[in-house]
C-alpha cells in the first residue's frame, strides 16, 4: 500500500500521507459536490458488481451483498466505505491476439485510443474531464462507430467513484445520471448494456495489471460466446476502458465480433 501511494505528487501529496483511497475520496467529494448526488448511491454499484461476481467461480468476493450491507461497511476515506473499494487480490490473466480466429465467434480489436492528461491529482483541471473521453474518441474514430453502437461494457472500477465517473465521461450516461441507468436495470447481465459481467475489480478482484486486463478477457469471452454457464445474450460490440494512476492515464479499446 505504501508503494501504491507513491503515485502521488512527491513534493506535496505524498509527504502529507495520502493513500490511494484518500486520493479517490477527494475525487468523490468533488464529484458529489458538483453533481448533487447522494454518496449512498455509490453503494448500488458495489452491490451490482458483487451480484455479477456471484456467478463466476474465480471471483474473489462472491458472497451476496445488499445495499444495506454496503452502507454498513466501515469508512476507509470518507465518502468511501470499504464496500466502495476493490479488494487486493491474487490473480493472473493472459490475452492472446492472433491473426487466426480462436474458438467461438471471432472477436477483433476494431479501435484503440489512449490519453495522458495529467500525472498527479493536484494537476487535474476538473473531475469532469480526466482524459478518458479523449481516449474513447480515438478508439471510436478508428472503429468507425459511436457509443450508441456499444452493447457490452468493460469499465475499470478500482473504486465505485472510478466506475461512476468513467461511465459518465465516456458518454454512457449524462453527468450525475449513471445511477439512473443502473436503477432501471441497464447495467445488469440481462440489461441493455451489461457492465463488468465478471464482477469487475470491486468483486472479481484487483491483482494489479492483471485485474484491469481481466475486463478485456471477460468482454472477449462474452462476445465470442465462450462464457459457459455465465453466457449472456449475444453481443456484437464492447467498450473496454482502463485507467492508471489517479485517473491519470487512459486506454480505450473497441472489441467487435467479426
XYZ file of N, CA and C in Angstrom:
774
model
N 0.832 -1.206 0.000
C 0.000 0.000 0.000
C 0.866 1.257 0.000
N 2.008 1.168 0.701
C 2.914 2.309 0.724
C 3.473 2.570 -0.667
N 3.789 1.495 -1.381
C 4.309 1.643 -2.747
C 3.258 2.254 -3.652
N 2.016 1.785 -3.539
C 0.947 2.315 -4.379
C 0.740 3.806 -4.128
N 0.879 4.227 -2.880
C 0.655 5.624 -2.534
C 1.672 6.560 -3.173
N 2.775 5.991 -3.687
C 3.792 6.825 -4.314
C 3.359 7.373 -5.670
N 2.174 7.005 -6.114
C 1.657 7.618 -7.349
C 1.372 9.096 -7.115
N 1.336 9.510 -5.857
C 1.066 10.903 -5.540
C 2.209 11.820 -5.934
N 1.903 13.100 -6.024
C 2.916 14.114 -6.344
C 3.926 14.155 -5.197
N 5.246 14.042 -5.492
C 6.238 13.792 -4.436
C 6.504 14.942 -3.482
N 6.245 16.188 -3.888
C 6.592 17.316 -3.030
C 5.500 17.658 -2.022
N 4.237 17.418 -2.383
C 3.135 17.821 -1.513
C 2.214 16.654 -1.163
N 1.750 15.904 -2.173
C 0.751 14.876 -1.921
C 1.296 13.738 -1.053
N 2.430 13.159 -1.442
C 2.985 12.022 -0.706
C 3.410 12.408 0.719
N 4.140 13.522 0.925
C 4.543 13.870 2.306
C 3.370 14.109 3.247
N 2.195 14.460 2.711
C 1.030 14.684 3.563
C 0.314 13.387 3.919
N 0.844 12.271 3.441
C 0.373 10.971 3.902
C -0.867 10.417 3.229
N -1.227 10.939 2.080
C -2.423 10.430 1.402
C -2.213 9.003 0.910
N -3.255 8.187 1.017
C -3.260 6.838 0.450
C -4.025 6.880 -0.862
N -3.985 5.786 -1.607
C -4.749 5.740 -2.861
C -6.250 5.917 -2.597
N -6.842 5.244 -1.592
C -8.256 5.527 -1.301
C -8.513 6.992 -0.970
N -7.558 7.641 -0.313
C -7.745 9.058 0.019
C -7.777 9.924 -1.231
N -6.938 9.612 -2.207
C -6.955 10.373 -3.457
C -8.331 10.250 -4.135
N -8.842 9.018 -4.168
C -10.143 8.819 -4.811
C -11.281 9.384 -3.970
N -11.091 9.450 -2.667
C -12.088 10.092 -1.816
C -12.178 11.582 -2.117
N -11.038 12.196 -2.404
C -11.045 13.607 -2.794
C -11.811 13.790 -4.106
N -11.561 12.902 -5.060
C -12.313 12.942 -6.319
C -13.805 12.767 -6.060
N -14.134 11.805 -5.204
C -15.544 11.533 -4.906
C -16.212 12.736 -4.258
N -15.528 13.363 -3.320
C -16.098 14.527 -2.638
C -16.410 15.641 -3.630
N -15.481 15.890 -4.534
C -15.705 16.955 -5.505
C -16.823 16.580 -6.476
N -16.817 15.327 -6.924
C -17.854 14.870 -7.855
C -19.240 14.987 -7.217
N -19.365 14.523 -5.990
C -20.663 14.572 -5.310
C -21.109 16.015 -5.094
N -20.158 16.901 -4.808
C -20.483 18.319 -4.632
C -20.999 18.920 -5.931
N -20.352 18.591 -7.042
C -20.717 19.205 -8.316
C -21.994 18.629 -8.912
N -22.280 17.369 -8.647
C -23.468 16.735 -9.237
C -24.666 16.736 -8.298
N -24.412 16.876 -7.004
C -25.506 16.813 -6.045
C -25.951 15.401 -5.728
N -25.226 14.405 -6.223
C -25.589 13.007 -5.972
C -25.311 12.653 -4.509
N -26.195 11.869 -3.918
C -26.011 11.401 -2.552
C -24.913 10.338 -2.533
N -23.995 10.445 -1.596
C -22.877 9.499 -1.517
C -23.353 8.059 -1.383
N -24.517 7.838 -0.748
C -25.014 6.476 -0.558
C -25.338 5.788 -1.881
N -25.546 6.569 -2.933
C -25.864 5.978 -4.236
C -24.700 5.163 -4.783
N -23.486 5.502 -4.382
C -22.319 4.765 -4.863
C -22.409 3.294 -4.475
N -23.029 3.014 -3.337
C -23.125 1.641 -2.845
C -23.844 0.737 -3.833
N -24.738 1.286 -4.623
C -25.523 0.464 -5.543
C -24.652 -0.142 -6.639
N -23.562 0.527 -6.976
C -22.630 -0.038 -7.959
C -21.832 -1.176 -7.336
N -21.491 -1.052 -6.068
C -20.806 -2.145 -5.373
C -21.694 -3.378 -5.305
N -22.972 -3.173 -5.051
C -23.927 -4.278 -4.976
C -24.049 -4.966 -6.337
N -24.099 -4.187 -7.407
C -24.205 -4.759 -8.752
C -22.986 -5.607 -9.082
N -21.792 -5.093 -8.783
C -20.580 -5.849 -9.094
C -20.523 -7.144 -8.287
N -20.956 -7.109 -7.030
C -20.975 -8.321 -6.226
C -21.962 -9.340 -6.810
N -23.094 -8.841 -7.312
C -24.074 -9.736 -7.919
C -23.487 -10.432 -9.148
N -22.766 -9.687 -9.964
C -22.173 -10.276 -11.168
C -21.061 -11.262 -10.808
N -20.293 -10.959 -9.775
C -19.211 -11.855 -9.365
C -19.731 -13.158 -8.796
N -20.957 -13.130 -8.259
C -21.503 -14.308 -7.615
C -21.581 -15.528 -8.516
N -21.667 -15.320 -9.813
C -21.748 -16.440 -10.735
C -20.420 -16.857 -11.332
N -19.337 -16.198 -10.939
C -18.025 -16.506 -11.521
C -17.202 -17.330 -10.537
N -16.789 -18.536 -10.897
C -16.073 -19.407 -9.951
C -14.718 -18.869 -9.521
N -14.133 -17.933 -10.274
C -12.810 -17.420 -9.941
C -12.852 -16.078 -9.210
N -14.029 -15.555 -8.944
C -14.130 -14.242 -8.308
C -13.676 -14.291 -6.854
N -13.061 -13.213 -6.410
C -12.564 -13.104 -5.036
C -13.716 -12.950 -4.043
N -14.650 -12.068 -4.339
C -15.763 -11.789 -3.429
C -17.072 -12.226 -4.083
N -17.577 -13.370 -3.672
C -18.780 -13.934 -4.284
C -19.995 -13.884 -3.376
N -19.786 -13.547 -2.104
C -20.910 -13.531 -1.172
C -21.872 -12.410 -1.545
N -23.187 -12.663 -1.504
C -24.170 -11.625 -1.828
C -24.008 -10.416 -0.908
N -24.281 -9.242 -1.448
C -24.224 -8.023 -0.648
C -25.425 -7.157 -0.990
N -26.112 -6.696 0.027
C -27.246 -5.799 -0.172
C -26.781 -4.353 -0.048
N -27.657 -3.444 -0.419
C -27.347 -2.024 -0.261
C -27.133 -1.695 1.219
N -27.923 -2.296 2.059
C -27.794 -2.063 3.493
C -26.440 -2.552 4.000
N -26.011 -3.739 3.530
C -24.690 -4.254 3.908
C -23.590 -3.290 3.474
N -23.712 -2.800 2.249
C -22.691 -1.898 1.708
C -22.609 -0.618 2.525
N -23.759 -0.081 2.907
C -23.784 1.172 3.655
C -23.334 0.981 5.101
N -23.366 -0.250 5.587
C -22.931 -0.532 6.954
C -21.429 -0.796 7.038
N -20.759 -0.862 5.880
C -19.321 -1.133 5.873
C -18.552 0.027 6.510
N -17.395 -0.287 7.060
C -16.613 0.743 7.752
C -16.075 1.780 6.773
N -15.858 2.969 7.282
C -15.289 4.040 6.480
C -13.802 3.763 6.229
N -13.376 4.011 4.988
C -11.959 3.922 4.644
C -11.385 5.327 4.463
N -12.041 6.119 3.637
C -11.697 7.532 3.443
C -12.982 8.189 2.963
N -13.659 8.872 3.872
C -14.972 9.442 3.549
C -14.880 10.312 2.291
N -15.852 10.142 1.363
C -17.109 9.405 1.477
C -17.048 7.945 1.020
N -15.871 7.344 0.982
C -15.736 5.966 0.522
C -15.682 4.998 1.702
N -16.538 3.974 1.638
C -16.542 2.902 2.621
C -15.747 1.717 2.073
N -15.578 0.704 2.895
C -14.874 -0.487 2.441
C -15.560 -1.094 1.221
N -16.869 -1.063 1.185
C -17.616 -1.617 0.052
C -17.392 -0.839 -1.238
N -16.901 0.388 -1.147
C -16.617 1.204 -2.326
C -15.231 0.942 -2.896
N -14.447 0.120 -2.199
C -13.050 -0.101 -2.568
C -12.844 -1.542 -3.048
N -12.015 -1.717 -4.070
C -11.724 -3.061 -4.548
C -10.840 -3.801 -3.552
N -10.921 -5.128 -3.514
C -10.015 -5.898 -2.667
C -8.638 -5.990 -3.327
N -7.623 -6.281 -2.545
C -6.298 -6.594 -3.085
C -6.255 -8.105 -3.246
N -6.124 -8.562 -4.486
C -6.325 -9.974 -4.800
C -5.113 -10.583 -5.485
N -4.961 -11.879 -5.321
C -4.016 -12.627 -6.146
C -4.730 -12.991 -7.445
N -3.990 -13.074 -8.532
C -4.632 -13.463 -9.780
C -3.731 -13.226 -10.966
N -4.073 -13.854 -12.071
C -3.313 -13.701 -13.308
C -4.251 -13.900 -14.479
N -3.914 -13.298 -15.590
C -4.721 -13.444 -16.801
C -3.821 -13.213 -18.007
N -4.144 -13.854 -19.097
C -3.407 -13.655 -20.346
C -4.405 -13.501 -21.478
N -4.082 -12.648 -22.412
C -4.902 -12.454 -23.604
C -4.026 -12.709 -24.824
N -4.476 -13.573 -25.719
C -3.738 -13.881 -26.936
C -4.377 -13.140 -28.103
N -3.581 -12.353 -28.804
C -4.044 -11.655 -30.004
C -3.397 -12.342 -31.197
N -4.210 -12.837 -32.114
C -3.706 -13.636 -33.225
C -4.414 -13.272 -34.518
N -3.727 -13.476 -35.619
C -4.357 -13.280 -36.924
C -5.342 -14.395 -37.229
N -5.196 -15.524 -36.549
C -6.097 -16.656 -36.737
C -7.222 -16.586 -35.704
N -8.455 -16.819 -36.116
C -9.568 -16.767 -35.158
C -9.476 -17.888 -34.139
N -9.910 -17.602 -32.917
C -9.923 -18.620 -31.880
C -11.256 -19.340 -31.861
N -11.523 -20.035 -30.767
C -12.775 -20.771 -30.644
C -13.940 -19.803 -30.474
N -15.101 -20.253 -30.896
C -16.290 -19.423 -30.766
C -16.366 -18.364 -31.852
N -17.216 -17.376 -31.657
C -17.360 -16.275 -32.610
C -16.079 -15.449 -32.631
N -15.500 -15.205 -33.806
C -14.263 -14.407 -33.868
C -14.482 -12.997 -33.311
N -13.512 -12.515 -32.560
C -13.558 -11.175 -31.969
C -12.292 -10.434 -32.368
N -12.453 -9.185 -32.787
C -11.277 -8.413 -33.178
C -11.241 -7.072 -32.451
N -10.032 -6.514 -32.359
C -9.860 -5.164 -31.823
C -10.081 -4.202 -32.975
N -11.197 -3.485 -32.938
C -11.565 -2.610 -34.049
C -11.009 -1.198 -33.890
N -10.740 -0.796 -32.653
C -10.242 0.554 -32.424
C -9.526 0.658 -31.100
N -8.553 1.560 -31.026
C -7.784 1.754 -29.797
C -7.442 3.225 -29.647
N -7.401 3.681 -28.412
C -7.020 5.061 -28.151
C -6.480 5.205 -26.751
N -5.612 6.175 -26.543
C -5.096 6.437 -25.206
C -4.950 7.935 -25.005
N -4.916 8.343 -23.747
C -4.774 9.756 -23.409
C -4.089 9.870 -22.059
N -3.242 10.895 -21.932
C -2.495 11.119 -20.702
C -2.558 12.612 -20.401
N -3.588 13.011 -19.692
C -3.879 14.424 -19.463
C -3.038 15.012 -18.332
N -2.800 14.254 -17.270
C -2.057 14.735 -16.113
C -1.417 13.541 -15.428
N -0.488 13.797 -14.534
C 0.124 12.696 -13.799
C -0.396 12.605 -12.374
N -0.587 13.755 -11.736
C -0.985 13.750 -10.330
C -2.330 14.436 -10.132
N -3.005 14.049 -9.059
C -4.329 14.578 -8.776
C -4.324 16.104 -8.675
N -3.300 16.665 -8.047
C -3.252 18.117 -7.857
C -3.102 18.881 -9.169
N -2.754 18.178 -10.258
C -2.623 18.824 -11.564
C -3.859 18.623 -12.439
N -4.876 17.952 -11.891
C -6.082 17.657 -12.651
C -6.962 18.906 -12.742
N -7.343 19.284 -13.958
C -8.128 20.501 -14.157
C -9.545 20.375 -13.632
N -10.181 19.216 -13.857
C -11.575 19.039 -13.489
C -11.877 17.568 -13.290
N -12.672 17.250 -12.279
C -13.077 15.861 -12.086
C -14.035 15.422 -13.190
N -14.518 16.356 -13.961
C -15.447 16.024 -15.037
C -14.729 15.764 -16.368
N -13.393 15.917 -16.379
C -12.668 15.744 -17.633
C -11.257 15.263 -17.333
N -11.115 13.969 -17.115
C -9.822 13.404 -16.757
C -8.989 13.009 -17.957
N -9.595 12.961 -19.129
C -8.903 12.499 -20.322
C -9.481 11.210 -20.875
N -10.380 10.569 -20.123
C -10.982 9.314 -20.580
C -11.710 9.499 -21.904
N -12.419 10.612 -22.047
C -13.179 10.851 -23.271
C -12.261 10.980 -24.478
N -11.057 11.541 -24.271
C -10.109 11.670 -25.379
C -9.690 10.298 -25.892
N -9.387 9.380 -24.966
C -9.005 8.025 -25.360
C -10.144 7.333 -26.100
N -11.350 7.492 -25.589
C -12.504 6.846 -26.212
C -12.772 7.412 -27.608
N -12.645 8.726 -27.760
C -12.884 9.327 -29.081
C -11.943 8.746 -30.126
N -10.689 8.552 -29.755
C -9.725 7.978 -30.696
C -10.102 6.541 -31.055
N -10.525 5.782 -30.047
C -10.908 4.393 -30.295
C -12.152 4.308 -31.163
N -13.151 5.140 -30.875
C -14.376 5.130 -31.672
C -14.111 5.561 -33.105
N -13.239 6.548 -33.285
C -12.921 7.011 -34.645
C -12.258 5.897 -35.447
N -11.338 5.175 -34.815
C -10.650 4.093 -35.520
C -11.599 2.956 -35.844
N -12.551 2.714 -34.962
C -13.515 1.632 -35.181
C -14.683 2.063 -36.047
N -14.767 3.353 -36.366
C -15.850 3.898 -37.190
C -17.218 3.585 -36.581
N -17.344 3.817 -35.269
C -18.629 3.625 -34.591
C -18.753 4.665 -33.491
N -19.868 4.647 -32.785
C -20.102 5.596 -31.703
C -20.506 4.836 -30.449
N -20.635 5.570 -29.363
C -21.022 4.940 -28.106
C -22.406 4.297 -28.222
N -23.235 4.790 -29.117
C -24.558 4.213 -29.311
C -24.526 2.834 -29.934
N -23.371 2.443 -30.504
C -23.236 1.118 -31.107
C -22.756 0.058 -30.117
N -22.415 0.486 -28.918
C -21.873 -0.426 -27.907
C -23.009 -1.174 -27.202
N -22.832 -2.484 -27.007
C -23.844 -3.247 -26.270
C -23.255 -4.083 -25.133
N -21.980 -3.822 -24.784
C -21.338 -4.506 -23.659
C -20.253 -3.582 -23.115
N -20.143 -3.489 -21.783
C -19.182 -2.587 -21.157
C -18.200 -3.344 -20.272
N -16.926 -2.960 -20.373
C -15.870 -3.485 -19.505
C -15.082 -2.270 -19.016
N -15.500 -1.706 -17.894
C -15.006 -0.414 -17.430
C -14.285 -0.554 -16.090
N -13.102 0.005 -16.004
C -12.248 -0.058 -14.811
C -12.988 0.458 -13.584
N -12.879 -0.266 -12.488
C -13.680 0.070 -11.304
C -12.903 -0.176 -10.021
N -11.754 0.458 -9.893
C -10.955 0.306 -8.683
C -11.720 0.774 -7.443
N -12.590 1.758 -7.621
C -13.494 2.264 -6.586
C -14.840 2.523 -7.254
N -15.892 2.572 -6.478
C -17.191 2.876 -7.079
C -17.167 4.234 -7.778
N -16.449 5.199 -7.208
C -16.406 6.519 -7.828
C -15.660 6.476 -9.154
N -14.650 5.623 -9.270
C -13.951 5.461 -10.545
C -14.937 5.028 -11.621
N -15.732 4.022 -11.295
C -16.686 3.473 -12.247
C -17.719 4.517 -12.658
N -18.273 5.221 -11.690
C -19.300 6.223 -11.981
C -18.747 7.344 -12.855
N -17.589 7.858 -12.490
C -17.007 8.963 -13.246
C -16.655 8.554 -14.669
N -16.110 7.345 -14.829
C -15.748 6.891 -16.172
C -16.990 6.641 -17.028
N -18.012 6.030 -16.476
C -19.239 5.804 -17.240
C -19.780 7.118 -17.806
N -19.701 8.160 -17.015
C -20.263 9.436 -17.450
C -19.322 10.175 -18.390
N -18.038 10.115 -18.126
C -17.100 10.797 -19.022
C -17.032 10.112 -20.380
N -17.239 8.806 -20.409
C -17.210 8.070 -21.676
C -18.502 8.230 -22.476
N -19.483 8.907 -21.915
C -20.720 9.162 -22.640
C -21.784 8.102 -22.481
N -21.593 7.182 -21.532
C -22.592 6.142 -21.300
C -23.824 6.738 -20.617
N -23.610 7.777 -19.833
C -24.711 8.460 -19.138
C -24.323 9.918 -18.957
N -25.315 10.824 -18.865
C -25.014 12.232 -18.578
C -24.425 12.375 -17.174
N -23.828 13.521 -16.889
C -23.237 13.785 -15.590
C -24.248 13.598 -14.456
N -23.849 12.825 -13.485
C -24.699 12.590 -12.334
C -25.830 11.620 -12.570
N -25.876 10.974 -13.753
C -27.045 10.147 -14.088
C -26.711 8.670 -14.327
N -25.467 8.260 -14.120
C -25.153 6.835 -14.282
C -25.994 5.995 -13.335
N -26.264 6.533 -12.163
C -27.079 5.812 -11.190
C -28.475 5.549 -11.729
N -28.990 6.441 -12.555
C -30.324 6.239 -13.129
C -30.341 5.020 -14.044
N -29.286 4.864 -14.843
C -29.222 3.714 -15.741
C -29.090 2.422 -14.948
N -28.345 2.466 -13.853
C -28.230 1.279 -13.017
C -29.587 0.906 -12.437
N -30.311 1.904 -11.942
C -31.573 1.627 -11.250
C -32.662 1.093 -12.170
N -32.607 1.398 -13.459
C -33.605 0.840 -14.380
C -33.149 -0.503 -14.954
N -31.966 -0.968 -14.532
C -31.516 -2.300 -14.925
C -30.650 -2.378 -16.153
N -30.242 -1.236 -16.713
C -29.464 -1.258 -17.955
C -28.133 -1.972 -17.813
N -27.511 -1.911 -16.625
C -26.173 -2.460 -16.455
C -26.157 -3.898 -15.955
N -27.316 -4.490 -15.765
C -27.380 -5.879 -15.329
C -27.044 -6.838 -16.449
N -26.844 -8.104 -16.134
C -26.475 -9.086 -17.158
C -27.577 -9.261 -18.198
N -28.810 -8.965 -17.832
C -29.921 -9.059 -18.774
C -30.353 -7.683 -19.281
N -29.583 -6.654 -18.956
C -29.950 -5.301 -19.329
C -29.511 -4.917 -20.729
N -29.796 -3.675 -21.075
C -29.456 -3.173 -22.400
C -27.955 -3.017 -22.598
N -27.225 -2.821 -21.499
C -25.795 -2.549 -21.593
C -25.062 -3.210 -20.414
N -24.919 -4.539 -20.454
C -24.294 -5.248 -19.331
C -22.911 -4.671 -19.003
N -22.645 -4.533 -17.708
C -21.433 -3.880 -17.229
C -20.615 -4.835 -16.357
N -19.373 -5.064 -16.766
C -18.448 -5.881 -15.963
C -19.123 -7.165 -15.493
N -19.453 -8.007 -16.433
C -20.250 -9.197 -16.133
C -19.532 -10.212 -15.248
N -18.235 -10.043 -15.028
C -17.491 -10.933 -14.130
C -17.413 -10.386 -12.714
N -17.862 -9.154 -12.498
C -17.823 -8.554 -11.178
C -16.809 -7.441 -11.027
N -15.983 -7.222 -12.063
C -15.053 -6.105 -12.040
C -14.028 -6.185 -10.923
N -13.235 -5.128 -10.804
C -12.241 -5.057 -9.739
C -12.891 -5.059 -8.365
N -14.092 -4.491 -8.268
C -14.765 -4.362 -6.975
C -15.156 -5.699 -6.367
N -15.331 -6.716 -7.186
C -15.770 -8.000 -6.643
C -14.981 -9.179 -7.209
N -14.710 -9.188 -8.509
C -13.866 -10.260 -9.048
C -12.495 -10.184 -8.405
N -11.976 -8.947 -8.259
C -10.704 -8.757 -7.575
C -9.746 -7.904 -8.374
N -8.784 -7.324 -7.669
C -7.784 -6.446 -8.275
C -6.393 -7.003 -7.982
N -5.775 -7.570 -9.006
C -4.429 -8.137 -8.867
C -3.448 -7.348 -9.726
N -3.473 -6.022 -9.563
C -2.568 -5.179 -10.332
C -2.979 -5.131 -11.792
N -1.989 -5.174 -12.682
C -2.274 -5.082 -14.125
C -3.230 -6.192 -14.560
N -3.091 -7.367 -13.967
C -3.976 -8.480 -14.332
C -5.424 -8.161 -14.014
N -5.668 -7.365 -12.978
C -7.038 -7.022 -12.621
C -7.743 -6.264 -13.725
N -7.077 -5.256 -14.278
C -7.671 -4.495 -15.371
C -7.792 -5.318 -16.640
N -6.790 -6.155 -16.896
C -6.803 -6.964 -18.111
C -7.921 -7.995 -18.090
N -8.358 -8.375 -16.877
C -9.450 -9.344 -16.784
C -10.724 -8.794 -17.396
N -10.917 -7.474 -17.344
C -12.073 -6.869 -18.012
C -12.040 -7.192 -19.511
N -10.852 -7.116 -20.090
C -10.702 -7.384 -21.524
C -10.962 -8.858 -21.823
N -10.433 -9.729 -20.968
C -10.660 -11.158 -21.162
C -12.140 -11.503 -21.045
N -12.826 -10.901 -20.071
C -14.252 -11.171 -19.888
C -15.067 -10.688 -21.075
N -14.789 -9.480 -21.545
C -15.528 -8.957 -22.702
C -15.299 -9.843 -23.917
N -14.061 -10.299 -24.110
C -13.752 -11.167 -25.257
C -14.513 -12.483 -25.173
N -14.545 -13.061 -23.968
C -15.268 -14.330 -23.794
C -16.759 -14.168 -24.087
N -17.336 -13.092 -23.564
C -18.771 -12.893 -23.774
C -19.082 -12.671 -25.248
N -18.287 -11.864 -25.934
C -18.531 -11.623 -27.365
C -18.355 -12.909 -28.176
N -17.384 -13.729 -27.786
C -17.113 -14.971 -28.513
C -18.106 -16.075 -28.175
N -18.944 -15.851 -27.169
C -19.892 -16.882 -26.760
C -19.229 -18.016 -26.007
N -18.150 -17.695 -25.263
C -17.369 -18.723 -24.581
C -17.422 -18.589 -23.064
N -18.458 -17.962 -22.532
C -18.538 -17.743 -21.084
C -19.252 -18.869 -20.341
N -19.602 -19.929 -21.028
C -20.201 -21.086 -20.371
C -21.533 -20.766 -19.723
N -21.704 -21.208 -18.474
C -22.968 -21.004 -17.772
C -23.244 -19.526 -17.500
N -22.215 -18.685 -17.594
C -22.394 -17.251 -17.344
C -22.692 -16.474 -18.626
N -22.824 -17.182 -19.732
C -23.011 -16.508 -21.012
C -24.289 -15.664 -21.028
N -24.135 -14.402 -21.447
C -25.289 -13.524 -21.576
C -25.800 -13.573 -23.010
N -26.863 -12.853 -23.290
C -27.409 -12.815 -24.649
C -26.337 -12.306 -25.613
N -26.361 -12.766 -26.864
C -25.312 -12.383 -27.822
C -25.132 -10.871 -27.947
N -23.852 -10.450 -27.939
C -23.490 -9.050 -28.108
C -22.521 -8.926 -29.271
N -22.447 -7.735 -29.847
C -21.611 -7.571 -31.038
C -20.460 -6.588 -30.859
N -20.551 -5.674 -29.883
C -19.505 -4.652 -29.764
C -19.344 -4.228 -28.304
N -18.108 -4.260 -27.811
C -17.823 -3.920 -26.417
C -16.875 -2.733 -26.335
N -17.068 -1.925 -25.292
C -16.141 -0.852 -24.958
C -15.367 -1.272 -23.719
N -14.057 -1.380 -23.857
C -13.153 -1.634 -22.738
C -12.432 -0.332 -22.425
N -12.383 0.019 -21.133
C -11.636 1.211 -20.750
C -10.944 0.975 -19.417
N -9.667 1.338 -19.358
C -8.894 1.207 -18.126
C -8.120 2.490 -17.878
N -7.826 2.738 -16.607
C -7.020 3.912 -16.273
C -5.898 3.525 -15.331
N -4.890 4.377 -15.249
C -3.768 4.162 -14.345
C -3.513 5.413 -13.529
N -2.775 5.254 -12.421
C -2.555 6.382 -11.527
C -3.862 6.764 -10.858
N -4.123 8.051 -10.732
C -5.398 8.535 -10.194
C -6.139 9.212 -11.343
N -6.795 8.365 -12.156
C -7.430 8.809 -13.407
C -6.429 9.584 -14.261
N -5.178 9.128 -14.285
C -4.102 9.841 -14.966
C -3.903 9.390 -16.409
N -3.842 8.093 -16.626
C -3.598 7.532 -17.959
C -4.791 6.684 -18.359
N -5.202 6.826 -19.601
C -6.424 6.159 -20.053
C -6.191 5.372 -21.343
N -6.806 4.201 -21.419
C -6.764 3.380 -22.622
C -8.164 2.865 -22.920
N -8.610 3.053 -24.151
C -9.894 2.521 -24.608
C -9.676 1.565 -25.760
N -10.423 0.481 -25.772
C -10.428 -0.462 -26.893
C -11.882 -0.727 -27.285
N -12.115 -0.851 -28.572
C -13.414 -1.289 -29.088
C -13.227 -2.707 -29.604
N -13.952 -3.647 -29.029
C -13.941 -5.036 -29.500
C -15.230 -5.280 -30.261
N -15.127 -6.028 -31.351
C -16.350 -6.355 -32.092
C -16.246 -7.750 -32.677
N -17.397 -8.369 -32.849
C -17.445 -9.692 -33.459
C -17.200 -9.555 -34.951
N -16.442 -10.484 -35.476
C -16.071 -10.424 -36.899
C -17.148 -11.084 -37.751
